[in-house]
Amino acid sequence: MLVTLQEIIALADEKGFCVPAFNVYNMETVMGVAAAAEEADAPVILQVYPRLIREESGYYVSPVIVAAARAARVPICFHLDHGAAELEVHRALRWGATGIMLDGSALPFDENVALTKRAIAAAGAVGVAVEGEIGHVGTVNDEKMGELTDPQEAAEFVRRTQVCCLAVLIGNAHGHYRKPPKLDIDRVGAIREATGGLPLVLHGGSGIPDEQVRAAIAAGVRKMNVGTDVCCAFADGTAAALADPNRSVAVDLFMRQPIEAVKRLALEKIRLTGAAGMAR
Ligand code: 13P
């Protein structure tokens, strides 16, 4: 069933698990994640980068996400990831998104607040809540990491915006880490406390050691994003299909292997985040 960001986050917070949020790019990645969610009886988020919403691919993949969510027995949210401008927010909502992230984390604080509040007004008009970000989560290729999220600044941001959940920088980054990260788990607890128990979001979920993911969840992370691992699973599945001498050239049959590879990856993350069996 298609559910909103606030519904799926509330379910996770009530039961004390974390919803895995998978970045999807095409019908096959959607199919792989949806099949895993059904098999594991898990709530999941299917999210798209704003690039897809700005460009043509989102026009095609959005209805696929909505169809997969509506057909599923488990709760699925369709989320805009890292929305940075009103055009992306409005277009994602028109294309059926039931969750919005507004990422103004690279902007001065007051501009981040103002832009996030505008997204909240637009999304709120159609009953959709917003994820914000304080402390800019960069990529593994950045020269140096930004300042980790300050709990008091996070609390002030939440008070002024009323976001539904908050992405934080605690030693995480987007992409495959060159060496294993060392997450500041105490900071997760401190931010959670300072914000009055707000559900927190961990970006850069590909390659964080399992025990650190579990510790972050125990401290208050309720949504974890996984993007790079989805791409790698899909690419590896495609390479394996190409190497198979008995492969079919019919594209739907050829795609079975990449879909299965994405499904296996999604099952792994669903189990890691404690979402398995939490659909009801
Ligand atoms: P990874 O690509 O590192 O898994 O990060 C995904 C993400 O945080 C998307 O917002």
PDB file of N, CA, C and O in Angstrom, residues 136-182:
ATOM      1  N   HIS A 136      25.944  19.081   6.685  1.00  0.00           N
ATOM      2  CA  HIS A 136      25.888  18.679   5.274  1.00  0.00           C
ATOM      3  C   HIS A 136      26.584  17.339   5.036  1.00  0.00           C
ATOM      4  O   HIS A 136      27.795  17.223   5.196  1.00  0.00           O
ATOM      5  N   VAL A 137      25.796  16.315   4.655  1.00  0.00           N
ATOM      6  CA  VAL A 137      26.385  15.006   4.338  1.00  0.00           C
ATOM      7  C   VAL A 137      26.954  15.082   2.923  1.00  0.00           C
ATOM      8  O   VAL A 137      26.203  15.190   1.957  1.00  0.00           O
ATOM      9  N   GLY A 138      28.267  15.045   2.802  1.00  0.00           N
ATOM     10  CA  GLY A 138      28.906  15.139   1.493  1.00  0.00           C
ATOM     11  C   GLY A 138      29.122  13.769   0.873  1.00  0.00           C
ATOM     12  O   GLY A 138      28.381  12.823   1.166  1.00  0.00           O
ATOM     13  N   THR A 139      30.142  13.673   0.019  1.00  0.00           N
ATOM     14  CA  THR A 139      30.437  12.394  -0.602  1.00  0.00           C
ATOM     15  C   THR A 139      31.802  11.902  -0.113  1.00  0.00           C
ATOM     16  O   THR A 139      32.594  12.672   0.445  1.00  0.00           O
ATOM     17  N   VAL A 140      32.070  10.634  -0.359  1.00  0.00           N
ATOM     18  CA  VAL A 140      33.350  10.053   0.075  1.00  0.00           C
ATOM     19  C   VAL A 140      34.526  10.702  -0.674  1.00  0.00           C
ATOM     20  O   VAL A 140      35.666  10.544  -0.264  1.00  0.00           O
ATOM     21  N   ASN A 141      34.239  11.414  -1.764  1.00  0.00           N
ATOM     22  CA  ASN A 141      35.310  12.066  -2.536  1.00  0.00           C
ATOM     23  C   ASN A 141      35.634  13.475  -2.052  1.00  0.00           C
ATOM     24  O   ASN A 141      36.577  14.097  -2.542  1.00  0.00           O
ATOM     25  N   ASP A 142      34.856  13.995  -1.109  1.00  0.00           N
ATOM     26  CA  ASP A 142      35.125  15.355  -0.616  1.00  0.00           C
ATOM     27  C   ASP A 142      36.483  15.378   0.076  1.00  0.00           C
ATOM     28  O   ASP A 142      36.867  14.422   0.743  1.00  0.00           O
ATOM     29  N   GLU A 143      37.184  16.500  -0.094  1.00  0.00           N
ATOM     30  CA  GLU A 143      38.507  16.676   0.527  1.00  0.00           C
ATOM     31  C   GLU A 143      38.424  16.480   2.026  1.00  0.00           C
ATOM     32  O   GLU A 143      39.205  15.772   2.628  1.00  0.00           O
ATOM     33  N   LYS A 144      37.425  17.180   2.616  1.00  0.00           N
ATOM     34  CA  LYS A 144      37.251  16.952   4.051  1.00  0.00           C
ATOM     35  C   LYS A 144      35.769  17.032   4.406  1.00  0.00           C
ATOM     36  O   LYS A 144      34.981  17.655   3.683  1.00  0.00           O
ATOM     37  N   MET A 145      35.432  16.341   5.485  1.00  0.00           N
ATOM     38  CA  MET A 145      34.034  16.280   5.907  1.00  0.00           C
ATOM     39  C   MET A 145      33.633  17.594   6.581  1.00  0.00           C
ATOM     40  O   MET A 145      34.474  18.256   7.202  1.00  0.00           O
ATOM     41  N   GLY A 146      32.369  17.978   6.442  1.00  0.00           N
ATOM     42  CA  GLY A 146      31.886  19.195   7.112  1.00  0.00           C
ATOM     43  C   GLY A 146      31.807  18.989   8.618  1.00  0.00           C
ATOM     44  O   GLY A 146      32.141  17.918   9.139  1.00  0.00           O
ATOM     45  N   GLU A 147      31.350  20.056   9.289  1.00  0.00           N
ATOM     46  CA  GLU A 147      31.150  19.990  10.747  1.00  0.00           C
ATOM     47  C   GLU A 147      30.023  18.999  11.046  1.00  0.00           C
ATOM     48  O   GLU A 147      28.966  19.074  10.426  1.00  0.00           O
ATOM     49  N   LEU A 148      30.260  18.106  12.003  1.00  0.00           N
ATOM     50  CA  LEU A 148      29.196  17.177  12.384  1.00  0.00           C
ATOM     51  C   LEU A 148      28.004  17.967  12.935  1.00  0.00           C
ATOM     52  O   LEU A 148      28.160  19.092  13.422  1.00  0.00           O
ATOM     53  N   THR A 149      26.819  17.383  12.825  1.00  0.00           N
ATOM     54  CA  THR A 149      25.594  18.085  13.249  1.00  0.00           C
ATOM     55  C   THR A 149      25.677  18.483  14.724  1.00  0.00           C
ATOM     56  O   THR A 149      25.979  17.647  15.586  1.00  0.00           O
ATOM     57  N   ASP A 150      25.380  19.768  14.967  1.00  0.00           N
ATOM     58  CA  ASP A 150      25.367  20.268  16.338  1.00  0.00           C
ATOM     59  C   ASP A 150      23.961  20.053  16.921  1.00  0.00           C
ATOM     60  O   ASP A 150      22.968  20.523  16.340  1.00  0.00           O
ATOM     61  N   PRO A 151      23.834  19.348  18.050  1.00  0.00           N
ATOM     62  CA  PRO A 151      22.507  19.039  18.602  1.00  0.00           C
ATOM     63  C   PRO A 151      21.654  20.286  18.856  1.00  0.00           C
ATOM     64  O   PRO A 151      20.446  20.265  18.580  1.00  0.00           O
ATOM     65  N   GLN A 152      22.276  21.372  19.315  1.00  0.00           N
ATOM     66  CA  GLN A 152      21.479  22.579  19.613  1.00  0.00           C
ATOM     67  C   GLN A 152      20.982  23.232  18.333  1.00  0.00           C
ATOM     68  O   GLN A 152      19.849  23.710  18.261  1.00  0.00           O
ATOM     69  N   GLU A 153      21.842  23.230  17.300  1.00  0.00           N
ATOM     70  CA  GLU A 153      21.425  23.790  16.010  1.00  0.00           C
ATOM     71  C   GLU A 153      20.294  22.942  15.411  1.00  0.00           C
ATOM     72  O   GLU A 153      19.329  23.466  14.852  1.00  0.00           O
ATOM     73  N   ALA A 154      20.432  21.629  15.551  1.00  0.00           N
ATOM     74  CA  ALA A 154      19.387  20.720  15.064  1.00  0.00           C
ATOM     75  C   ALA A 154      18.067  21.008  15.778  1.00  0.00           C
ATOM     76  O   ALA A 154      17.003  21.083  15.145  1.00  0.00           O
ATOM     77  N   ALA A 155      18.145  21.219  17.089  1.00  0.00           N
ATOM     78  CA  ALA A 155      16.931  21.481  17.878  1.00  0.00           C
ATOM     79  C   ALA A 155      16.262  22.781  17.418  1.00  0.00           C
ATOM     80  O   ALA A 155      15.037  22.846  17.259  1.00  0.00           O
ATOM     81  N   GLU A 156      17.083  23.807  17.168  1.00  0.00           N
ATOM     82  CA  GLU A 156      16.555  25.105  16.712  1.00  0.00           C
ATOM     83  C   GLU A 156      15.900  24.957  15.332  1.00  0.00           C
ATOM     84  O   GLU A 156      14.827  25.506  15.074  1.00  0.00           O
ATOM     85  N   PHE A 157      16.548  24.174  14.457  1.00  0.00           N
ATOM     86  CA  PHE A 157      16.011  23.941  13.103  1.00  0.00           C
ATOM     87  C   PHE A 157      14.653  23.236  13.178  1.00  0.00           C
ATOM     88  O   PHE A 157      13.700  23.609  12.496  1.00  0.00           O
ATOM     89  N   VAL A 158      14.575  22.237  14.025  1.00  0.00           N
ATOM     90  CA  VAL A 158      13.331  21.461  14.167  1.00  0.00           C
ATOM     91  C   VAL A 158      12.230  22.347  14.755  1.00  0.00           C
ATOM     92  O   VAL A 158      11.076  22.312  14.303  1.00  0.00           O
ATOM     93  N   ARG A 159      12.592  23.166  15.736  1.00  0.00           N
ATOM     94  CA  ARG A 159      11.608  24.047  16.363  1.00  0.00           C
ATOM     95  C   ARG A 159      11.042  25.028  15.315  1.00  0.00           C
ATOM     96  O   ARG A 159       9.843  25.260  15.258  1.00  0.00           O
ATOM     97  N   ARG A 160      11.929  25.539  14.461  1.00  0.00           N
ATOM     98  CA  ARG A 160      11.472  26.552  13.499  1.00  0.00           C
ATOM     99  C   ARG A 160      10.778  25.962  12.272  1.00  0.00           C
ATOM    100  O   ARG A 160       9.979  26.634  11.635  1.00  0.00           O
ATOM    101  N   THR A 161      11.107  24.727  11.922  1.00  0.00           N
ATOM    102  CA  THR A 161      10.530  24.169  10.687  1.00  0.00           C
ATOM    103  C   THR A 161       9.423  23.144  10.913  1.00  0.00           C
ATOM    104  O   THR A 161       8.549  22.992  10.071  1.00  0.00           O
ATOM    105  N   GLN A 162       9.529  22.379  12.005  1.00  0.00           N
ATOM    106  CA  GLN A 162       8.606  21.255  12.232  1.00  0.00           C
ATOM    107  C   GLN A 162       8.757  20.153  11.179  1.00  0.00           C
ATOM    108  O   GLN A 162       7.765  19.599  10.689  1.00  0.00           O
ATOM    109  N   VAL A 163      10.020  19.818  10.815  1.00  0.00           N
ATOM    110  CA  VAL A 163      10.226  18.690   9.900  1.00  0.00           C
ATOM    111  C   VAL A 163       9.781  17.402  10.590  1.00  0.00           C
ATOM    112  O   VAL A 163       9.742  17.321  11.815  1.00  0.00           O
ATOM    113  N   CYS A 164       9.497  16.397   9.769  1.00  0.00           N
ATOM    114  CA  CYS A 164       9.002  15.115  10.310  1.00  0.00           C
ATOM    115  C   CYS A 164      10.156  14.208  10.734  1.00  0.00           C
ATOM    116  O   CYS A 164       9.999  13.352  11.604  1.00  0.00           O
ATOM    117  N   CYS A 165      11.314  14.408  10.108  1.00  0.00           N
ATOM    118  CA  CYS A 165      12.507  13.646  10.479  1.00  0.00           C
ATOM    119  C   CYS A 165      13.719  14.442   9.956  1.00  0.00           C
ATOM    120  O   CYS A 165      13.564  15.320   9.104  1.00  0.00           O
ATOM    121  N   LEU A 166      14.893  14.109  10.487  1.00  0.00           N
ATOM    122  CA  LEU A 166      16.053  14.957  10.209  1.00  0.00           C
ATOM    123  C   LEU A 166      17.286  14.134   9.835  1.00  0.00           C
ATOM    124  O   LEU A 166      17.697  13.239  10.587  1.00  0.00           O
ATOM    125  N   ALA A 167      17.868  14.462   8.669  1.00  0.00           N
ATOM    126  CA  ALA A 167      19.122  13.831   8.250  1.00  0.00           C
ATOM    127  C   ALA A 167      20.272  14.535   8.962  1.00  0.00           C
ATOM    128  O   ALA A 167      20.283  15.764   9.056  1.00  0.00           O
ATOM    129  N   VAL A 168      21.221  13.748   9.452  1.00  0.00           N
ATOM    130  CA  VAL A 168      22.312  14.316  10.259  1.00  0.00           C
ATOM    131  C   VAL A 168      23.666  13.831   9.756  1.00  0.00           C
ATOM    132  O   VAL A 168      23.773  12.773   9.126  1.00  0.00           O
ATOM    133  N   LEU A 169      24.685  14.644  10.072  1.00  0.00           N
ATOM    134  CA  LEU A 169      26.061  14.263   9.724  1.00  0.00           C
ATOM    135  C   LEU A 169      26.751  13.774  11.001  1.00  0.00           C
ATOM    136  O   LEU A 169      26.968  14.545  11.946  1.00  0.00           O
ATOM    137  N   ILE A 170      27.079  12.488  11.003  1.00  0.00           N
ATOM    138  CA  ILE A 170      27.687  11.889  12.199  1.00  0.00           C
ATOM    139  C   ILE A 170      28.902  11.035  11.805  1.00  0.00           C
ATOM    140  O   ILE A 170      29.222  10.046  12.473  1.00  0.00           O
ATOM    141  N   GLY A 171      29.550  11.426  10.665  1.00  0.00           N
ATOM    142  CA  GLY A 171      30.692  10.652  10.191  1.00  0.00           C
ATOM    143  C   GLY A 171      30.343   9.823   8.961  1.00  0.00           C
ATOM    144  O   GLY A 171      31.164   9.046   8.469  1.00  0.00           O
ATOM    145  N   ASN A 172      29.136  10.014   8.441  1.00  0.00           N
ATOM    146  CA  ASN A 172      28.657   9.297   7.242  1.00  0.00           C
ATOM    147  C   ASN A 172      28.929  10.119   5.976  1.00  0.00           C
ATOM    148  O   ASN A 172      29.148  11.331   6.060  1.00  0.00           O
ATOM    149  N   ALA A 173      28.905   9.465   4.821  1.00  0.00           N
ATOM    150  CA  ALA A 173      29.098  10.149   3.535  1.00  0.00           C
ATOM    151  C   ALA A 173      28.444   9.312   2.444  1.00  0.00           C
ATOM    152  O   ALA A 173      28.239   8.097   2.613  1.00  0.00           O
ATOM    153  N   HIS A 174      28.133   9.970   1.319  1.00  0.00           N
ATOM    154  CA  HIS A 174      27.531   9.248   0.182  1.00  0.00           C
ATOM    155  C   HIS A 174      28.613   8.543  -0.633  1.00  0.00           C
ATOM    156  O   HIS A 174      29.668   9.117  -0.878  1.00  0.00           O
ATOM    157  N   GLY A 175      28.326   7.324  -1.061  1.00  0.00           N
ATOM    158  CA  GLY A 175      29.268   6.563  -1.891  1.00  0.00           C
ATOM    159  C   GLY A 175      29.935   5.465  -1.085  1.00  0.00           C
ATOM    160  O   GLY A 175      29.701   5.360   0.123  1.00  0.00           O
ATOM    161  N   HIS A 176      30.764   4.663  -1.751  1.00  0.00           N
ATOM    162  CA  HIS A 176      31.449   3.577  -1.043  1.00  0.00           C
ATOM    163  C   HIS A 176      32.659   4.123  -0.293  1.00  0.00           C
ATOM    164  O   HIS A 176      33.555   4.701  -0.906  1.00  0.00           O
ATOM    165  N   TYR A 177      32.678   3.950   1.024  1.00  0.00           N
ATOM    166  CA  TYR A 177      33.755   4.486   1.875  1.00  0.00           C
ATOM    167  C   TYR A 177      35.089   3.861   1.482  1.00  0.00           C
ATOM    168  O   TYR A 177      35.158   2.673   1.194  1.00  0.00           O
ATOM    169  N   ARG A 178      36.152   4.691   1.511  1.00  0.00           N
ATOM    170  CA  ARG A 178      37.486   4.146   1.206  1.00  0.00           C
ATOM    171  C   ARG A 178      38.007   3.341   2.378  1.00  0.00           C
ATOM    172  O   ARG A 178      38.687   2.350   2.209  1.00  0.00           O
ATOM    173  N   LYS A 179      37.706   3.833   3.601  1.00  0.00           N
ATOM    174  CA  LYS A 179      37.951   3.008   4.776  1.00  0.00           C
ATOM    175  C   LYS A 179      36.698   3.091   5.646  1.00  0.00           C
ATOM    176  O   LYS A 179      35.961   4.087   5.559  1.00  0.00           O
ATOM    177  N   PRO A 180      36.453   2.042   6.439  1.00  0.00           N
ATOM    178  CA  PRO A 180      35.185   2.015   7.174  1.00  0.00           C
ATOM    179  C   PRO A 180      34.990   3.283   8.007  1.00  0.00           C
ATOM    180  O   PRO A 180      35.927   3.745   8.660  1.00  0.00           O
ATOM    181  N   PRO A 181      33.789   3.869   7.955  1.00  0.00           N
ATOM    182  CA  PRO A 181      33.543   5.087   8.743  1.00  0.00           C
ATOM    183  C   PRO A 181      33.459   4.755  10.233  1.00  0.00           C
ATOM    184  O   PRO A 181      33.278   3.589  10.592  1.00  0.00           O
ATOM    185  N   LYS A 182      33.609   5.787  11.031  1.00  0.00           N
ATOM    186  CA  LYS A 182      33.442   5.611  12.477  1.00  0.00           C
ATOM    187  C   LYS A 182      32.347   6.589  12.875  1.00  0.00           C
ATOM    188  O   LYS A 182      32.589   7.786  13.041  1.00  0.00           O
TER     189      LYS A 182
END
